[in-house]
XYZ file of C-alpha atoms in Angstrom:
698
model
C 179.660 181.081 153.402
C 177.274 183.054 151.241
C 173.810 181.588 150.557
C 173.542 179.904 147.149
C 170.625 181.114 145.043
C 169.676 179.447 141.723
C 167.398 181.625 139.533
C 164.081 179.941 138.786
C 164.625 177.257 141.436
C 165.078 178.951 144.786
C 162.530 181.559 145.718
C 164.717 184.049 147.572
C 162.787 187.011 146.276
C 159.256 185.390 146.337
C 159.031 185.631 142.552
C 156.893 182.417 142.363
C 154.213 184.147 144.378
C 154.300 187.100 142.003
C 154.075 184.786 138.976
C 151.184 182.768 140.488
C 149.298 185.988 141.236
C 149.782 187.227 137.700
C 148.815 183.817 136.160
C 145.687 183.530 138.311
C 144.325 186.597 136.604
C 145.432 185.271 133.214
C 143.587 181.958 133.897
C 140.175 183.562 134.377
C 139.119 183.090 130.683
C 140.337 179.485 130.811
C 138.388 178.808 134.001
C 135.246 180.253 132.458
C 135.711 178.081 129.352
C 136.231 174.943 131.468
C 133.118 175.743 133.465
C 131.209 176.120 130.198
C 132.540 172.769 128.989
C 131.451 171.072 132.228
C 128.023 172.659 131.883
C 127.665 171.479 128.293
C 128.600 167.932 129.326
C 126.066 168.037 132.152
C 123.419 169.189 129.675
C 124.358 166.385 127.313
C 124.133 163.876 130.163
C 120.725 165.280 131.112
C 119.436 164.788 127.566
C 120.794 161.250 127.561
C 118.815 160.552 130.739
C 115.683 161.981 129.099
C 116.309 159.853 126.013
C 116.776 156.722 128.133
C 113.551 157.249 130.089
C 111.569 158.174 126.967
C 112.886 155.093 125.149
C 111.839 152.891 128.079
C 108.350 154.441 128.060
C 108.166 154.020 124.287
C 109.000 150.325 124.631
C 106.185 149.937 127.162
C 103.656 151.715 124.958
C 104.661 149.672 121.903
C 104.034 146.522 123.909
C 100.550 147.721 124.826
C 99.325 148.037 121.227
C 101.607 145.788 119.193
C 100.753 142.326 117.913
C 102.193 140.911 121.133
C 100.104 143.129 123.410
C 99.444 141.589 126.856
C 95.659 141.806 126.481
C 95.649 138.820 124.094
C 97.843 136.641 126.301
C 96.273 133.511 127.767
C 97.213 131.418 130.775
C 96.264 127.872 131.723
C 95.634 126.282 135.088
C 95.334 122.537 135.619
C 93.593 120.639 138.402
C 96.477 118.146 138.248
C 99.665 120.118 137.610
C 101.860 117.088 138.297
C 100.213 115.100 135.502
C 99.459 117.648 132.794
C 99.866 121.364 132.151
C 99.272 123.551 129.127
C 100.797 126.531 127.317
C 98.045 128.398 125.473
C 98.820 130.596 122.493
C 97.461 134.090 122.044
C 94.712 132.803 119.742
C 93.540 130.068 122.097
C 89.856 130.016 123.000
C 88.763 130.769 126.563
C 87.528 127.336 127.589
C 87.841 124.379 129.927
C 89.546 121.246 128.596
C 89.103 117.814 130.115
C 92.054 115.448 129.657
C 92.892 111.946 130.846
C 96.561 110.978 130.671
C 96.891 107.232 130.168
C 100.698 107.291 129.939
C 103.464 109.736 129.209
C 105.863 109.428 126.261
C 109.050 107.610 127.201
C 112.472 106.985 125.716
C 114.686 103.906 125.696
C 117.157 103.707 128.556
C 119.085 100.467 129.016
C 121.453 99.340 131.772
C 124.306 96.892 131.289
C 125.448 94.201 133.680
C 127.901 95.167 136.424
C 131.261 96.007 134.859
C 134.633 97.039 136.199
C 135.284 100.751 135.933
C 138.671 99.931 134.496
C 137.312 97.686 131.734
C 138.526 98.229 128.183
C 136.176 98.809 125.239
C 137.546 97.178 122.064
C 138.165 99.181 118.950
C 135.589 99.053 116.193
C 132.802 100.835 114.352
C 130.046 101.694 116.815
C 126.679 102.557 115.324
C 123.523 103.650 117.131
C 120.211 104.529 115.502
C 117.320 106.451 117.032
C 114.478 106.956 114.596
C 115.924 108.643 111.518
C 119.038 109.757 113.394
C 122.197 107.693 112.986
C 125.315 108.026 115.150
C 128.392 106.136 114.023
C 132.069 106.529 114.877
C 135.344 104.634 114.784
C 136.589 103.961 118.292
C 140.290 103.190 118.653
C 139.760 101.258 121.846
C 140.317 102.393 125.412
C 138.836 102.790 128.857
C 135.110 102.625 129.438
C 135.118 106.205 130.737
C 136.767 107.368 127.514
C 134.171 105.493 125.477
C 131.361 107.200 127.408
C 132.960 110.596 126.736
C 133.358 109.832 123.022
C 129.751 108.670 122.725
C 128.362 111.714 124.531
C 130.422 114.022 122.352
C 128.803 112.586 119.230
C 125.387 111.943 120.729
C 124.631 115.651 121.258
C 120.868 115.955 121.813
C 120.121 112.427 120.629
C 121.982 109.931 122.788
C 123.493 109.970 126.269
C 125.743 107.525 128.100
C 126.689 107.499 131.762
C 128.154 105.234 134.432
C 125.979 104.362 137.410
C 127.798 103.268 140.559
C 126.467 99.872 141.633
C 128.994 98.548 144.109
C 132.525 99.173 145.226
C 134.663 99.413 142.113
C 131.840 98.378 139.798
C 129.358 100.304 137.692
C 126.583 99.741 135.201
C 126.696 101.459 131.842
C 123.534 103.412 131.059
C 122.771 104.262 127.434
C 119.633 106.260 126.811
C 117.833 107.883 123.939
C 116.969 111.538 124.380
C 114.020 111.262 122.013
C 110.687 109.860 123.162
C 108.146 107.862 121.182
C 107.743 104.368 119.733
C 109.320 105.496 116.461
C 112.506 106.519 118.257
C 113.686 103.169 119.545
C 117.367 102.783 120.369
C 119.048 100.375 117.940
C 122.575 98.955 118.287
C 124.410 98.071 115.091
C 127.869 96.943 113.994
C 130.301 96.650 116.921
C 127.849 98.501 119.167
C 125.508 95.490 118.883
C 128.294 93.069 119.768
C 129.244 95.240 122.737
C 125.599 95.494 123.867
C 125.102 91.719 123.679
C 128.338 90.936 125.534
C 127.570 93.376 128.334
C 123.925 92.345 128.698
C 122.371 95.580 127.504
C 120.180 93.624 125.071
C 119.459 90.037 124.113
C 118.012 88.364 121.053
C 114.214 88.287 120.891
C 111.498 87.064 118.594
C 109.740 89.410 116.268
C 106.102 90.262 116.799
C 104.865 88.976 113.465
C 101.524 89.303 111.707
C 100.666 86.601 109.175
C 98.786 86.930 105.901
C 98.087 84.635 102.965
C 96.904 81.842 105.261
C 94.059 80.670 102.981
C 94.080 79.489 99.347
C 91.345 82.040 98.715
C 93.958 84.774 99.243
C 95.896 83.621 96.175
C 95.181 84.463 92.564
C 96.688 83.402 89.257
C 100.009 85.080 88.582
C 99.556 88.361 86.746
C 99.820 87.985 82.968
C 103.265 89.288 82.107
C 102.102 90.690 78.792
C 100.013 93.243 80.699
C 102.976 94.587 82.644
C 104.176 98.127 82.201
C 107.756 96.842 81.938
C 106.877 93.642 80.021
C 109.871 91.403 79.376
C 109.503 87.595 79.131
C 112.611 85.652 80.233
C 114.476 83.637 77.611
C 113.662 80.367 79.398
C 110.042 80.585 78.290
C 109.566 78.088 75.430
C 106.669 77.599 73.097
C 104.803 74.509 74.219
C 105.337 74.898 77.957
C 102.056 75.103 79.896
C 101.120 78.588 81.129
C 101.840 79.510 84.746
C 98.813 78.901 86.929
C 97.811 78.575 90.575
C 95.651 75.508 89.779
C 97.920 73.025 91.553
C 99.168 75.388 94.305
C 98.200 73.978 97.696
C 99.195 73.761 101.355
C 101.116 70.707 102.564
C 99.130 69.208 105.448
C 102.271 67.893 107.138
C 104.540 70.950 106.988
C 101.974 73.713 106.509
C 104.118 75.092 103.710
C 102.655 76.404 100.497
C 103.627 74.079 97.640
C 104.146 75.532 94.154
C 104.656 72.701 91.612
C 106.570 73.195 88.346
C 105.018 75.721 85.975
C 102.828 77.134 88.753
C 102.609 80.490 90.433
C 100.353 82.972 92.134
C 99.694 86.612 93.030
C 99.283 87.491 96.731
C 97.872 90.928 97.417
C 99.324 92.609 100.537
C 96.651 93.757 103.017
C 96.190 97.530 102.902
C 96.834 97.999 106.622
C 100.437 96.863 106.169
C 101.123 99.498 103.515
C 100.443 102.534 105.722
C 103.966 102.876 107.147
C 107.333 102.875 105.400
C 108.914 100.905 108.231
C 106.938 97.719 107.476
C 108.889 94.595 106.464
C 107.469 91.533 104.665
C 109.167 88.175 105.040
C 108.830 84.606 103.840
C 111.223 81.668 103.630
C 111.393 79.191 100.797
C 113.185 76.069 99.728
C 113.327 74.154 96.466
C 112.773 70.440 95.907
C 113.591 68.346 92.859
C 110.568 66.523 91.386
C 109.856 64.644 88.163
C 110.553 66.895 85.199
C 107.474 67.536 83.064
C 109.362 68.172 79.834
C 109.736 64.459 79.060
C 105.984 63.875 79.095
C 105.369 67.103 77.200
C 107.850 66.143 74.481
C 106.143 62.732 74.057
C 102.804 64.405 73.555
C 104.316 66.871 71.116
C 105.837 64.120 68.853
C 102.887 61.600 68.834
C 100.052 61.781 66.247
C 96.658 60.043 66.493
C 96.193 57.001 64.077
C 93.247 57.744 61.806
C 91.120 54.799 60.429
C 90.748 54.134 56.683
C 88.350 56.597 55.159
C 86.477 53.702 53.406
C 84.307 53.447 50.220
C 80.625 52.996 49.384
C 79.427 50.917 46.352
C 75.931 50.783 44.868
C 75.484 48.682 41.815
C 78.144 49.953 39.492
C 78.872 53.183 41.358
C 81.688 53.378 43.939
C 82.250 56.507 46.105
C 85.456 56.979 48.090
C 85.429 59.115 51.257
C 87.712 62.174 51.341
C 90.626 62.163 53.806
C 89.778 63.859 57.172
C 91.538 67.180 57.859
C 92.662 67.358 61.554
C 94.327 70.806 61.424
C 96.977 69.501 63.861
C 100.168 71.630 64.022
C 103.229 70.223 62.398
C 105.422 68.114 64.658
C 108.197 70.259 66.108
C 111.683 69.114 65.498
C 112.912 71.013 68.625
C 112.049 69.247 71.919
C 111.292 71.237 75.057
C 114.313 71.727 77.298
C 114.213 71.383 81.097
C 114.206 74.654 83.027
C 116.011 74.947 86.372
C 117.058 77.778 88.678
C 114.107 79.998 87.805
C 112.063 80.190 90.976
C 111.297 83.902 90.442
C 109.783 86.313 92.955
C 108.479 89.743 91.997
C 107.309 92.897 93.737
C 104.281 94.047 91.775
C 103.847 97.836 91.962
C 100.748 99.994 91.935
C 101.708 101.525 88.591
C 101.522 98.121 86.850
C 105.254 97.450 86.764
C 107.171 94.638 88.452
C 110.559 94.443 90.120
C 112.448 91.153 90.292
C 113.394 90.353 93.884
C 117.058 89.229 93.928
C 117.608 85.916 95.690
C 121.024 84.794 94.461
C 122.947 86.291 97.403
C 120.515 85.213 100.099
C 122.154 83.036 102.733
C 120.936 79.478 103.177
C 119.874 78.333 106.637
C 121.800 75.065 107.066
C 119.314 73.664 109.559
C 116.103 74.287 107.586
C 117.597 74.499 104.100
C 115.600 77.659 103.477
C 116.382 81.123 102.222
C 114.572 84.092 103.721
C 113.262 86.871 101.508
C 112.864 90.213 103.270
C 111.127 93.150 101.601
C 111.432 96.551 103.274
C 108.573 98.795 102.248
C 110.844 101.841 102.218
C 112.782 100.149 99.385
C 109.574 99.178 97.544
C 107.364 102.237 98.242
C 104.804 101.352 95.533
C 104.486 97.692 96.498
C 101.002 96.239 95.977
C 101.417 92.461 95.795
C 103.948 89.641 95.691
C 104.051 87.477 92.572
C 105.714 84.046 92.486
C 106.429 82.349 89.156
C 107.918 78.857 89.225
C 109.171 78.660 85.653
C 111.081 75.433 86.430
C 110.007 72.148 84.892
C 111.497 69.823 87.511
C 111.645 71.922 90.674
C 108.987 72.460 93.318
C 108.977 75.547 95.585
C 107.956 75.272 99.217
C 107.134 78.575 100.892
C 106.690 79.182 104.591
C 103.969 81.500 105.888
C 104.039 85.138 104.745
C 104.536 87.566 107.644
C 104.766 91.293 108.266
C 106.301 93.363 111.060
C 107.326 96.950 111.794
C 111.129 97.082 111.786
C 111.112 99.899 114.345
C 109.046 97.865 116.752
C 110.609 94.504 116.027
C 114.336 94.879 116.039
C 115.216 91.324 116.854
C 116.677 92.363 120.217
C 115.113 93.227 123.558
C 116.615 95.105 126.537
C 117.581 93.012 129.548
C 117.504 95.756 132.191
C 115.389 98.553 130.739
C 114.977 101.571 133.018
C 112.396 102.731 130.491
C 111.361 101.761 126.979
C 110.375 103.970 124.069
C 106.650 104.590 123.947
C 104.149 107.173 122.811
C 102.186 109.451 125.088
C 98.547 108.352 125.278
C 95.824 110.774 126.308
C 92.071 110.804 126.060
C 90.399 114.024 124.900
C 86.651 114.282 124.443
C 86.411 110.497 124.567
C 89.003 110.041 121.808
C 92.231 108.166 122.575
C 95.203 109.989 121.077
C 98.821 108.825 120.746
C 101.769 111.148 120.176
C 105.542 110.497 120.239
C 106.368 113.412 122.561
C 105.049 114.840 125.799
C 104.498 118.206 124.138
C 101.286 117.833 122.167
C 100.309 120.881 120.127
C 97.944 119.458 117.525
C 94.980 118.350 119.628
C 93.550 121.553 121.103
C 93.871 124.517 118.682
C 96.597 126.988 119.735
C 97.292 125.071 122.966
C 100.368 122.952 123.754
C 99.664 120.180 126.254
C 102.577 119.140 128.474
C 102.215 115.552 129.635
C 104.105 114.622 132.815
C 102.541 111.448 134.246
C 99.242 109.518 134.221
C 96.253 111.182 135.849
C 94.363 109.472 138.634
C 91.159 111.130 137.488
C 90.154 113.442 134.660
C 92.129 116.700 134.786
C 90.512 120.015 133.897
C 92.586 122.709 132.221
C 91.076 126.205 132.245
C 92.245 128.650 129.571
C 91.759 132.244 130.753
C 93.032 135.718 129.881
C 96.289 136.703 131.540
C 94.810 139.503 133.623
C 97.793 139.635 135.979
C 100.226 140.001 133.086
C 98.127 142.775 131.548
C 97.921 144.540 134.916
C 101.702 144.390 135.383
C 102.209 145.861 131.910
C 99.880 148.757 132.756
C 101.643 149.364 136.086
C 104.972 149.416 134.259
C 103.538 151.863 131.705
C 102.296 154.238 134.443
C 105.636 154.071 136.281
C 107.671 154.870 133.188
C 105.250 157.615 132.159
C 105.682 159.282 135.556
C 109.477 158.985 135.305
C 109.482 160.771 131.940
C 107.130 163.479 133.184
C 109.211 163.970 136.363
C 112.447 164.244 134.369
C 110.947 166.845 132.022
C 109.523 168.794 134.976
C 112.850 168.815 136.864
C 114.710 170.120 133.818
C 112.139 172.766 132.887
C 111.227 174.188 136.321
C 113.407 175.548 139.127
C 111.247 174.567 142.098
C 112.809 172.483 144.905
C 109.418 171.049 145.911
C 109.348 169.150 142.625
C 112.066 166.858 143.961
C 110.633 166.528 147.467
C 107.337 165.332 145.940
C 109.140 162.367 144.371
C 109.348 160.295 147.528
C 110.468 157.183 145.628
C 113.874 158.724 144.840
C 116.951 157.598 146.805
C 119.281 160.132 148.399
C 121.778 159.872 145.537
C 118.983 160.244 142.959
C 117.658 163.326 144.777
C 121.152 164.831 144.767
C 121.482 164.189 141.030
C 118.020 165.689 140.443
C 118.913 168.824 142.407
C 121.959 169.313 140.159
C 119.675 169.243 137.096
C 116.858 171.348 138.558
C 115.820 174.091 136.121
C 118.707 173.292 133.751
C 116.492 173.910 130.684
C 113.839 176.169 132.168
C 113.920 178.359 129.080
C 113.557 175.388 126.711
C 109.967 175.458 125.448
C 110.268 172.008 123.811
C 110.147 170.404 127.268
C 107.142 172.470 128.311
C 105.304 171.635 125.092
C 106.296 167.959 125.399
C 104.836 167.708 128.904
C 101.647 169.370 127.758
C 101.302 166.955 124.823
C 101.754 163.885 127.029
C 99.185 165.125 129.545
C 96.716 165.747 126.729
C 97.222 162.244 125.330
C 96.517 160.440 128.627
C 93.381 162.471 129.320
C 91.917 162.333 125.802
C 88.840 160.334 124.725
C 89.402 157.449 122.295
C 86.087 156.218 120.937
C 87.151 153.155 119.024
C 83.568 152.123 118.151
C 80.052 153.500 118.430
C 79.190 151.148 121.288
C 82.546 151.402 123.092
C 82.170 151.603 126.867
C 85.863 152.120 127.696
C 87.233 155.200 125.934
C 89.379 156.954 128.580
C 92.106 155.891 130.994
C 90.219 157.167 134.037
C 87.471 154.609 133.290
C 89.887 151.779 134.081
C 91.329 153.432 137.209
C 94.309 155.282 135.700
C 94.343 159.078 136.098
C 96.030 161.933 137.950
C 93.335 161.733 140.664
C 92.928 157.962 140.887
C 93.801 157.984 144.596
C 90.447 159.608 145.276
C 91.652 162.996 146.585
C 88.906 165.557 146.198
C 89.062 169.277 146.636
C 92.145 171.262 147.624
C 95.419 171.645 145.832
C 97.606 168.564 145.333
C 100.805 169.605 143.584
C 101.701 166.158 142.225
C 98.256 165.769 140.703
C 98.481 169.186 139.116
C 101.777 168.233 137.508
C 99.998 165.369 135.701
C 101.537 162.291 137.343
C 99.313 159.234 136.863
C 97.933 157.138 139.709
C 96.223 153.725 139.742
C 93.016 152.726 141.459
C 93.884 149.026 141.750
C 90.379 147.777 142.518
C 88.912 149.668 139.591
C 91.667 148.394 137.297
C 91.141 144.775 138.413
C 87.411 145.083 137.754
C 87.970 146.567 134.290
C 90.438 143.804 133.352
C 87.966 141.173 134.520
C 85.004 142.580 132.615
C 86.332 144.246 129.478
C 89.777 143.049 128.377
C 89.033 143.672 124.678
C 87.848 147.196 125.394
C 91.080 148.000 127.257
C 93.117 146.571 124.396
C 91.324 148.867 121.932
C 91.727 151.862 124.273
C 95.498 151.572 123.919
C 95.552 150.856 120.205
C 93.020 150.224 117.420
C 92.598 150.437 113.659
C 90.286 153.347 112.868
C 90.218 153.080 109.058
C 90.100 149.316 108.488
C 93.529 148.956 106.854
C 94.642 146.427 109.518
C 97.220 148.881 110.897
C 96.899 150.381 114.395
C 96.544 154.140 114.000
C 94.890 155.430 117.180
C 94.720 154.883 120.946
C 96.609 155.987 124.048
C 99.699 153.832 123.484
C 99.845 154.600 119.771
C 99.623 158.365 120.413
C 102.345 158.308 123.110
C 104.590 156.190 120.893
C 104.147 158.665 118.041
C 104.878 161.603 120.361
C 107.997 160.010 121.838
C 109.292 158.932 118.438
C 109.711 162.589 117.498
C 112.000 162.930 120.529
C 114.128 159.773 120.507
C 114.399 158.842 116.833
C 117.559 159.457 114.850
C 117.393 163.115 113.859
C 114.696 163.771 116.477
C 114.466 166.548 119.083
C 117.003 165.070 121.518
C 119.456 164.176 118.760
C 119.230 167.730 117.388
C 119.851 169.244 120.820
C 122.800 166.951 121.417
C 124.300 167.896 118.062
C 124.104 171.560 119.093
C 125.762 170.775 122.414
C 128.413 168.717 120.628
C 129.282 171.771 118.550
C 129.612 173.877 121.716
C 131.719 171.199 123.401
C 134.113 171.016 120.444
C 134.393 174.822 120.357
C 135.020 174.962 124.126
C 137.664 172.235 123.905
C 139.371 174.129 121.074
C 139.324 177.344 123.074
C 140.632 175.539 126.148
C 143.565 174.096 124.209
C 144.307 177.532 122.751
C 144.103 179.254 126.125
C 146.210 176.550 127.793
C 148.869 177.052 125.124
C 148.761 180.802 125.614
C 148.973 180.484 129.393
C 151.866 178.070 129.138
C 153.739 180.510 126.912
C 152.868 183.430 129.203
C 154.052 181.563 132.273
C 157.302 180.642 130.544
C 157.895 184.275 129.649
C 157.250 185.425 133.210
C 159.504 182.783 134.709
C 162.252 183.652 132.237
C 161.884 187.368 132.963
C 161.873 186.942 136.739
C 164.695 184.446 136.490
C 166.850 187.022 134.727
C 165.899 189.571 137.368
C 166.907 187.188 140.145
C 170.215 186.534 138.396
C 170.961 190.250 138.123
C 170.122 190.803 141.787
C 172.294 187.872 142.788
C 175.239 189.337 140.806
C 174.778 192.722 142.446
C 174.685 191.117 145.858
C 177.823 189.169 145.045
C 179.677 192.315 143.921
C 178.505 194.128 147.031
C 179.852 191.319 149.199
C 183.208 191.427 147.383
C 183.572 195.196 147.899
C 182.656 194.904 151.567
C 185.156 192.108 152.069
C 187.886 194.127 150.363
C 187.141 197.179 152.458
C 187.128 195.207 155.673
C 190.433 193.562 154.739
C 192.165 196.954 154.168
C 191.138 198.284 157.577
C 192.433 195.238 159.315
C 195.905 195.752 157.736
C 196.116 199.296 159.043
């Protein structure tokens, strides 16, 4: 059977080798273009590396002369770190501070009685207050764990609840405030209060009351209503009733209550110390008592006239003289009698602006045991309150008033914790002999530009030393030198084709050395790199006299130079290339003795316009900006390379298309040739077979 040959598939005549040989020559322009494209991309990558290192150096130099430069940073050390520490600001004075911590600020944290983990919390409106913050939510009822989750979700940074394992199957509910200070007490309201009482988180307690108005000398006549800013006399006032007065106001020796008879009253000024906080509450309880009505006696006096004797006559001989009737000038008798007045035991809040506000008492609940109503005045609702005025306008009712008292509603909530882990309290410290209270453990208004962090009471006076952050400044300078050397090394590698440049950089890893070798001398004809290196070397060796009496004007004076290691004489290649070195002892000494001078060396204002315009860091920043900014040297070079890359990619696509077409033509041509040869071979085989068949017949 003859061998089957398919043109273009089988390679009987080695045509694929001929085509590959021809195409290899045709691909030479494409290979050159691809090599150019790879070179352009390597150049672009090299510029990106330069940009990255220059940007890092620029960031370091900006830090050295900006407003946040490390030379102004301060640090604090405390002789009792467990009790108190400090965070000084940049403007803090270098000083030693003596502090006694009496107590740290605390927050309320209450524990409940032991409860079953499976207990159910009833539905209701649960309200919690911490200072001015109010947390309230409707709970549909459910497991205690679900309630804790719901409370924490709404409590955020204000309130936290958790379950503390106490015994097998039982826990105690912990509810704590996340805000310290006496003014941030944890208050339960609505169904939260009921829940807290039932589960022994809190219990009822007595208020810590302060009394005032304990002497008759504290009381004055009620303020004349006609002098009021909002003057308005009630309709019950009748002509002929005696004026309101404190004349008969007195204390009952048996009950101690203040007795205000009919048509009496008084003004009680509130002590100034109780008016200094808006959380103060003033309370008093009163009751009324029916007494003999004074209108009956007053009406009798109003309708009775004195009986005047006969004026008489005088006679002398024949002359008689009659006396003239006496004129009494008494008012005419009123035909309208005075009416009794009841239900007008009126209490007023007298304000500083001369106005008065009637205190509503109609809806006050009556204590069934004492028969008294309690009047409660919250100062936050009466911010201009100055005094309390009582006017008993009644004619047959006596008012009995219990002692006047005052308390701070934030300190006297009417409930006390049963198992407090901690209770809300202010931090108390003593500074320069002065006792200071603050609601938080971060106190930033005692020592200027210093925040004190209170942790626990001190056993003895703690000393806090505020000093310059020399270590931080030193680290910033070391970082600056390192990044400067990286930039200089990168520019040197790209601009010079000397292998020893890489071997000198002993801090490079093997992979970094390999990458550097690939870039060695890549831009050796680019004068911008040569000029850039020269400019940087000039900047770090220049003299910056920031004032006439400046003692630090050059980097080598603080131990930073190309010869800081102390090498003398001979040729040291790395030093000649301008890499900076650090004399650590010299730098430490300079930072200790002249921090301000070093700060000015790196950046200062030379013309008094409050803008830094000179110094090592400023000059390097300005130099690098021209390289890395948008539209700068590196951006311009990359744009040029981008253009070359796009052109190379276009050429590559064009050449690839041409080569593809060329290869197709060759394969078609050689395929036809193979087909022709196969036909000829087939015909030759047929003729041979025919000839062989004829001979066999003979």
